[in-house]
Amino acid sequence: MRPKLLEFYGVKSYTDKTVINFDRLISGGLFGIFGATGSGKSTILDSIFLALYGRLPKTSDRDDFINVKTGECYVNFTFEIFYEGRRQTFEVRREYKLKGDRKSKPQPKAALYRVDSDGKTPLEENVTRVNARLEEVIGLNIDDFEKCIVLPQGQFSAFVTLTRGDRLKMVSGLFNLDRY
């Protein structure tokens, strides 16, 4: 998967619309996300998780991602991936609004589009169907995606100290090698 564009608003500490153009960042090769503790680096990754899976990974505060001041948030994520034998571009949009007090669950909306030279083609517009279709397109569930993308602080040593069998099992699951 190659990220292309991430836009989000109202996620955790971000109260303004934020746009990250990965195409520009990647054009120079590798890039990093740097900043002081609490500056919002993890929120960028959380926004990608929200877009792709409709929830945050196990290592995050999973229920309280909507900024208190905004009471709502959205995430748009455009990415390119090899799917159905060719490179394709998809865009996913998720919106969350709180109803009443902050004790109620956010009301989610989701939509998935295929993007090509002719524009955007709607594929799914229901949270459950968007979730299922994205997992099919990506080929990883949220737990496996987290293992591939995010190695939480303090867990690197746990990963490298896994037994050979456990590491092999993890890698086999990540790349769907167990069918071979």
Coordinates of C-alpha atoms in Angstrom, one line a residue:
M1 CA 0.0 0.0 0.0
R2 CA 1.2 3.5 -0.9
P3 CA -0.5 6.4 0.9
K4 CA -1.3 9.3 -1.3
L5 CA -3.3 11.9 0.6
L6 CA -4.6 12.1 4.2
E7 CA -7.1 14.8 5.3
F8 CA -8.6 14.9 8.8
Y9 CA -10.4 17.3 11.1
G10 CA -11.4 17.0 14.8
V11 CA -9.4 13.9 15.5
K12 CA -7.8 14.0 19.0
S13 CA -5.8 17.2 19.5
Y14 CA -6.4 18.5 15.9
T15 CA -9.1 21.1 15.7
D16 CA -8.3 22.4 12.2
K17 CA -8.4 20.7 8.9
T18 CA -5.1 19.0 8.3
V19 CA -3.9 17.7 4.9
I20 CA -0.8 15.5 4.4
N21 CA 0.2 15.0 0.8
F22 CA 2.2 11.8 0.9
D23 CA 2.9 12.0 -2.9
R24 CA 5.0 15.1 -2.2
L25 CA 6.7 13.6 0.8
I26 CA 7.5 10.3 -0.9
S27 CA 8.8 12.0 -4.1
G28 CA 12.1 12.6 -2.2
G29 CA 12.4 9.0 -1.0
L30 CA 12.0 8.1 2.6
F31 CA 10.4 10.5 5.0
G32 CA 9.9 10.7 8.7
I33 CA 7.3 12.1 11.1
F34 CA 9.1 13.9 13.9
G35 CA 8.0 16.1 16.8
A36 CA 7.9 16.5 20.6
T37 CA 5.9 14.2 22.8
G38 CA 2.2 15.2 22.5
S39 CA 2.7 17.0 19.2
G40 CA 0.3 14.8 17.3
K41 CA 2.5 12.2 15.5
S42 CA 0.4 9.3 16.7
T43 CA -2.8 11.0 15.7
I44 CA -1.6 10.9 12.1
L45 CA -1.3 7.1 12.3
D46 CA -4.6 6.9 14.2
S47 CA -6.3 8.8 11.4
I48 CA -5.1 6.3 8.9
F49 CA -6.4 3.4 11.2
L50 CA -9.8 5.2 11.5
A51 CA -10.0 5.6 7.7
L52 CA -9.1 2.0 6.9
Y53 CA -10.8 0.1 9.8
G54 CA -13.3 2.5 11.4
R55 CA -11.5 2.2 14.8
L56 CA -8.2 2.7 16.4
P57 CA -5.7 -0.1 17.1
K58 CA -5.4 -1.8 20.4
T59 CA -2.5 0.3 21.5
S60 CA -4.5 3.5 21.3
D61 CA -7.2 5.0 23.4
R62 CA -9.9 3.5 21.3
D63 CA -13.1 5.3 22.3
D64 CA -12.2 8.9 22.8
F65 CA -10.8 10.1 19.4
I66 CA -13.2 12.9 18.7
N67 CA -11.9 16.3 19.8
V68 CA -13.9 17.8 22.7
K69 CA -14.1 21.2 21.1
T70 CA -15.4 20.0 17.7
G71 CA -17.8 17.2 18.8
E72 CA -17.3 15.7 15.3
C73 CA -14.5 14.5 13.1
Y74 CA -13.8 13.2 9.6
V75 CA -11.0 11.4 7.9
N76 CA -10.4 11.1 4.1
F77 CA -7.6 8.8 3.0
T78 CA -6.5 8.1 -0.5
F79 CA -4.1 5.2 -1.1
E80 CA -2.8 3.1 -4.0
I81 CA -2.6 -0.7 -3.7
F82 CA -2.1 -3.7 -6.0
Y83 CA -5.5 -5.3 -6.1
E84 CA -7.2 -7.6 -8.7
G85 CA -4.0 -7.9 -10.7
R86 CA -3.3 -4.2 -11.1
R87 CA -2.4 -1.0 -9.2
Q88 CA -5.6 0.8 -8.1
T89 CA -6.3 3.9 -6.2
F90 CA -9.0 4.1 -3.5
E91 CA -10.4 6.8 -1.3
V92 CA -12.2 6.2 2.0
R93 CA -14.1 8.8 3.9
R94 CA -15.4 8.4 7.5
E95 CA -17.3 10.8 9.6
Y96 CA -18.2 10.7 13.3
K97 CA -20.6 12.9 15.2
L98 CA -21.5 12.8 18.8
K99 CA -25.2 12.9 19.7
G100 CA -26.0 14.6 23.0
D101 CA -23.5 14.1 25.8
R102 CA -20.0 12.7 25.3
K103 CA -21.2 9.4 26.9
S104 CA -23.0 8.3 23.8
K105 CA -21.2 6.4 21.0
P106 CA -20.3 8.4 18.0
Q107 CA -22.6 8.0 15.0
P108 CA -20.4 6.8 12.1
K109 CA -20.7 7.2 8.3
A110 CA -18.4 5.7 5.8
A111 CA -17.9 5.7 2.0
L112 CA -15.4 4.0 -0.3
Y113 CA -14.5 5.1 -3.8
R114 CA -12.3 3.8 -6.6
V115 CA -10.3 6.7 -8.1
D116 CA -9.1 6.8 -11.7
S117 CA -8.6 9.3 -14.5
D118 CA -12.4 9.5 -14.9
G119 CA -12.9 10.6 -11.3
K120 CA -14.3 8.8 -8.3
T121 CA -16.6 5.7 -8.6
P122 CA -18.6 4.9 -5.4
L123 CA -18.1 1.3 -4.3
E124 CA -19.7 1.1 -0.8
E125 CA -21.6 3.6 1.4
N126 CA -22.4 1.5 4.5
V127 CA -20.0 1.2 7.5
T128 CA -20.2 -2.6 7.6
R129 CA -19.8 -3.0 3.8
V130 CA -16.9 -0.4 3.7
N131 CA -15.1 -2.3 6.5
A132 CA -15.5 -5.7 4.8
R133 CA -14.4 -4.3 1.4
L134 CA -11.4 -2.5 2.7
E135 CA -10.2 -5.5 4.6
E136 CA -10.5 -7.5 1.4
V137 CA -8.6 -4.8 -0.6
I138 CA -5.9 -4.4 1.9
G139 CA -5.6 -8.1 2.7
L140 CA -5.0 -7.6 6.4
N141 CA -7.3 -7.2 9.5
I142 CA -6.6 -4.4 11.9
D143 CA -4.4 -6.5 14.2
D144 CA -2.1 -7.6 11.4
F145 CA -2.0 -4.1 9.9
E146 CA -1.0 -2.8 13.3
K147 CA 1.8 -5.3 13.5
C148 CA 3.1 -4.3 10.0
I149 CA 2.8 -0.6 10.4
V150 CA 3.1 0.3 14.0
L151 CA 5.4 -1.3 16.6
P152 CA 4.3 0.4 19.8
Q153 CA 6.8 2.0 22.1
G154 CA 8.4 -0.6 24.3
Q155 CA 7.3 -3.6 22.2
F156 CA 10.3 -3.8 19.9
S157 CA 12.2 -5.9 22.4
A158 CA 9.2 -8.1 22.8
F159 CA 9.1 -8.6 19.0
V160 CA 12.8 -9.5 18.6
T161 CA 12.7 -11.8 21.6
L162 CA 9.8 -13.9 20.2
T163 CA 10.7 -17.5 19.6
R164 CA 11.5 -18.5 16.0
G165 CA 8.2 -20.3 15.8
D166 CA 6.2 -17.3 17.1
R167 CA 7.9 -14.9 14.7
L168 CA 7.3 -17.3 11.8
K169 CA 3.6 -17.6 12.8
M170 CA 3.3 -13.8 12.9
V171 CA 5.0 -13.3 9.5
S172 CA 2.9 -16.2 8.0
G173 CA -0.3 -14.5 9.2
L174 CA 0.8 -11.1 7.9
F175 CA 1.5 -12.3 4.4
N176 CA -1.1 -15.1 4.3
L177 CA 1.6 -17.7 3.9
D178 CA -0.2 -20.4 6.0
R179 CA -2.2 -21.5 2.9
Y180 CA 1.1 -22.7 1.4

